[in-house]
Short mmCIF file of C-alpha atoms in Angstrom, two decimals:
data_model
loop_
_atom_site.label_atom_id
_atom_site.label_comp_id
_atom_site.label_asym_id
_atom_site.label_seq_id
_atom_site.Cartn_x
_atom_site.Cartn_y
_atom_site.Cartn_z
CA MET A 1 -12.61 18.65 15.78
CA VAL A 2 -10.79 18.36 12.49
CA GLN A 3 -12.41 20.15 9.58
CA SER A 4 -14.61 17.81 7.59
CA ILE A 5 -12.82 15.80 4.95
CA ALA A 6 -15.81 16.05 2.64
CA ASN A 7 -14.96 16.50 -1.01
CA GLN A 8 -11.28 15.69 -0.54
CA ASN A 9 -11.01 13.65 -3.71
CA SER A 10 -7.70 12.85 -5.29
CA ALA A 11 -6.22 10.53 -7.87
CA PHE A 12 -6.53 7.87 -5.16
CA GLY A 13 -10.25 8.43 -4.52
CA GLY A 14 -11.88 10.14 -1.59
CA ILE A 15 -13.74 9.82 1.66
CA ASN A 16 -16.68 12.00 2.68
CA ARG A 17 -18.31 12.22 6.10
CA VAL A 18 -22.02 11.64 5.55
CA GLY A 19 -23.58 11.13 8.99
CA MET A 20 -23.86 9.05 12.13
CA THR A 21 -25.23 5.60 12.87
CA GLN A 22 -27.77 5.01 15.60
CA ASN A 23 -25.09 3.44 17.79
CA GLY A 24 -22.82 6.53 17.62
CA ARG A 25 -20.38 5.75 14.84
CA VAL A 26 -19.41 8.22 12.11
CA ILE A 27 -20.34 7.15 8.58
CA TYR A 28 -17.93 7.81 5.71
CA GLU A 29 -18.70 7.33 2.03
CA ILE A 30 -15.77 6.03 -0.01
CA THR A 31 -15.45 7.20 -3.61
CA ASP A 32 -13.11 5.88 -6.27
CA TYR A 33 -10.77 8.07 -8.34
CA SER A 34 -13.61 8.93 -10.78
CA GLY A 35 -15.97 10.07 -7.99
CA ASN A 36 -18.28 7.04 -8.01
CA GLU A 37 -19.36 5.58 -4.67
CA ALA A 38 -17.30 2.52 -3.79
CA GLY A 39 -18.83 1.79 -0.38
CA LYS A 40 -19.42 3.09 3.12
CA MET A 41 -17.66 2.50 6.41
CA THR A 42 -18.02 3.53 10.02
CA VAL A 43 -15.52 4.72 12.61
CA PRO A 44 -16.11 5.18 16.36
CA VAL A 45 -16.90 8.82 17.09
CA GLN A 46 -13.89 9.12 19.44
CA ASP A 47 -11.58 8.08 16.57
CA ALA A 48 -13.12 10.32 13.90
CA ASP A 49 -10.71 13.24 14.33
CA THR A 50 -7.66 10.97 14.30
CA PHE A 51 -9.04 9.11 11.28
CA GLU A 52 -9.63 12.33 9.35
CA LYS A 53 -6.19 13.74 10.16
CA SER A 54 -4.49 10.46 9.30
CA TYR A 55 -6.41 10.18 6.04
CA LYS A 56 -5.45 13.77 5.16
CA ASP A 57 -1.78 13.02 5.93
CA ILE A 58 -1.84 9.93 3.71
CA ILE A 59 -3.44 11.82 0.81
CA GLU A 60 -0.88 14.64 1.15
CA THR A 61 2.19 12.40 1.32
CA ALA A 62 1.26 9.57 -1.07
CA PRO A 63 1.92 11.58 -4.27
CA LYS A 64 5.33 12.69 -2.93
CA ILE A 65 6.28 9.11 -2.09
CA GLN A 66 5.02 7.88 -5.45
CA LYS A 67 7.00 10.57 -7.29
CA TYR A 68 10.15 9.75 -5.28
CA ALA A 69 9.74 6.05 -6.01
CA LEU A 70 9.38 6.67 -9.74
CA GLU A 71 12.39 8.99 -9.88
CA HIS A 72 14.69 7.02 -7.58
CA SER A 73 13.92 3.38 -8.26
CA SER A 74 16.75 2.61 -10.65
CA GLU A 75 19.24 -0.02 -9.56
CA LYS A 76 21.97 2.64 -9.43
CA ASP A 77 19.92 4.87 -7.08
CA VAL A 78 19.03 1.99 -4.79
CA LYS A 79 22.67 0.93 -4.58
CA ARG A 80 23.76 4.53 -3.90
CA ARG A 81 21.23 4.89 -1.05
CA LYS A 82 22.34 1.56 0.46
CA ASN A 83 25.97 2.63 0.41
CA LEU A 84 25.12 6.05 1.85
CA SER A 85 23.17 4.36 4.63
CA ARG A 86 26.09 2.06 5.46
CA ILE A 87 28.56 4.97 5.49
CA ILE A 88 26.34 7.04 7.78
CA MET A 89 25.84 4.15 10.21
CA ALA A 90 29.55 3.28 10.22
CA GLY A 91 30.43 6.93 10.79
CA GLY A 92 28.00 7.11 13.69
CA ALA A 93 29.48 3.96 15.20
CA VAL A 94 33.07 5.20 14.84
CA ILE A 95 32.28 8.59 16.33
CA GLY A 96 30.09 7.03 19.02
CA ALA A 97 32.86 4.68 20.13
CA GLY A 98 35.78 7.02 19.46
CA VAL A 99 34.65 9.96 21.56
CA PRO A 100 34.24 7.94 24.79
CA ILE A 101 37.56 6.18 24.20
CA TYR A 102 39.27 9.53 23.78
CA MET A 103 37.51 11.00 26.82
CA THR A 104 38.49 8.03 29.01
CA ARG A 105 42.02 7.55 27.64
CA LYS A 106 43.55 8.05 31.12
CA SER A 107 41.04 5.77 32.83
CA SER A 108 41.21 2.05 33.43
CA THR A 109 40.71 -0.37 30.57
CA ILE A 110 37.37 -1.55 31.92
CA LYS A 111 36.03 2.02 31.93
CA GLN A 112 37.26 2.51 28.37
CA VAL A 113 35.60 -0.70 27.21
CA LEU A 114 32.27 0.17 28.89
CA ALA A 115 32.37 3.73 27.58
CA ALA A 116 33.23 2.50 24.08
CA ALA A 117 30.41 -0.06 24.13
CA GLY A 118 27.89 2.54 25.26
CA GLY A 119 29.15 5.03 22.70
CA LEU A 120 29.04 2.41 19.97
CA VAL A 121 25.39 1.63 20.70
CA ALA A 122 24.50 5.31 20.86
CA GLY A 123 26.45 6.02 17.65
CA LEU A 124 24.76 3.18 15.80
CA ALA A 125 21.34 4.38 16.94
CA ALA A 126 22.09 7.95 15.88
CA GLY A 127 23.55 6.74 12.57
CA PHE A 128 20.47 4.63 11.92
CA GLY A 129 18.16 7.57 12.59
CA ILE A 130 20.16 9.94 10.38
CA SER A 131 20.39 7.31 7.66
CA LEU A 132 16.66 6.69 7.75
CA LYS A 133 15.94 10.41 7.51
CA MET A 134 18.37 10.97 4.62
CA THR A 135 17.51 7.93 2.50
CA SER A 136 13.71 7.77 2.93
CA PRO A 137 11.23 9.47 0.61
CA PRO A 138 9.94 12.85 1.80
CA GLY A 139 6.87 12.39 3.98
CA MET A 140 7.49 8.69 4.62
CA MET A 141 7.50 9.02 8.41
CA LYS A 142 4.25 11.00 8.35
CA PHE A 143 2.71 8.43 6.00
CA SER A 144 3.81 5.51 8.20
CA LYS A 145 2.44 7.11 11.36
CA ALA A 146 -0.89 7.85 9.69
CA ALA A 147 -1.16 4.33 8.29
CA LYS A 148 -0.39 2.89 11.73
CA ASN A 149 -3.06 5.10 13.34
CA ILE A 150 -5.68 3.96 10.83
CA SER A 151 -4.74 0.30 11.14
CA ASN A 152 -5.28 0.44 14.91
CA MET A 153 -8.85 1.78 14.61
CA ASP A 154 -12.11 -0.12 14.73
CA ILE A 155 -13.16 0.59 11.13
CA GLN A 156 -16.13 -1.44 9.93
CA PRO A 157 -18.06 -1.61 6.67
CA LEU A 158 -21.53 -0.12 6.89
CA ASN A 159 -24.19 -2.77 6.50
CA GLU A 160 -27.21 -0.90 5.19
CA THR A 161 -30.27 -3.09 5.54
CA ALA A 162 -33.54 -1.89 4.10
#
């Protein structure tokens, strides 16, 4: 089990594990950035560890992404990252197609075409991955995975009836 996320408040607020419902769901209390209770929600017990880890990942990476966005949001920076991305993808495509063509230079034309097409696809895929890694904010992949995990959970507001 993940260590409790109790008292993990940040500039974005916090979530504290406070108990269990009668039907076996974990109750979390949501606090705003000033520490005041903003509501309660429940998560199925089997998803609690994943929820807590994903929440922790989001809280750790959000300030880094926010800082990156503030520092690199000028029109010049955006244009530079776009151009860098295009260059990386084009380089991957050229290398991906060029290596198989060179390797099959003494083969038939059909083999060269097939090898070049396969290499081109592989080079574009590799270029896209490298480009994404180099031009994305630090922690973006971790943040995206955590957000996806949380969005796929059965999270419900706690209806406290007296």
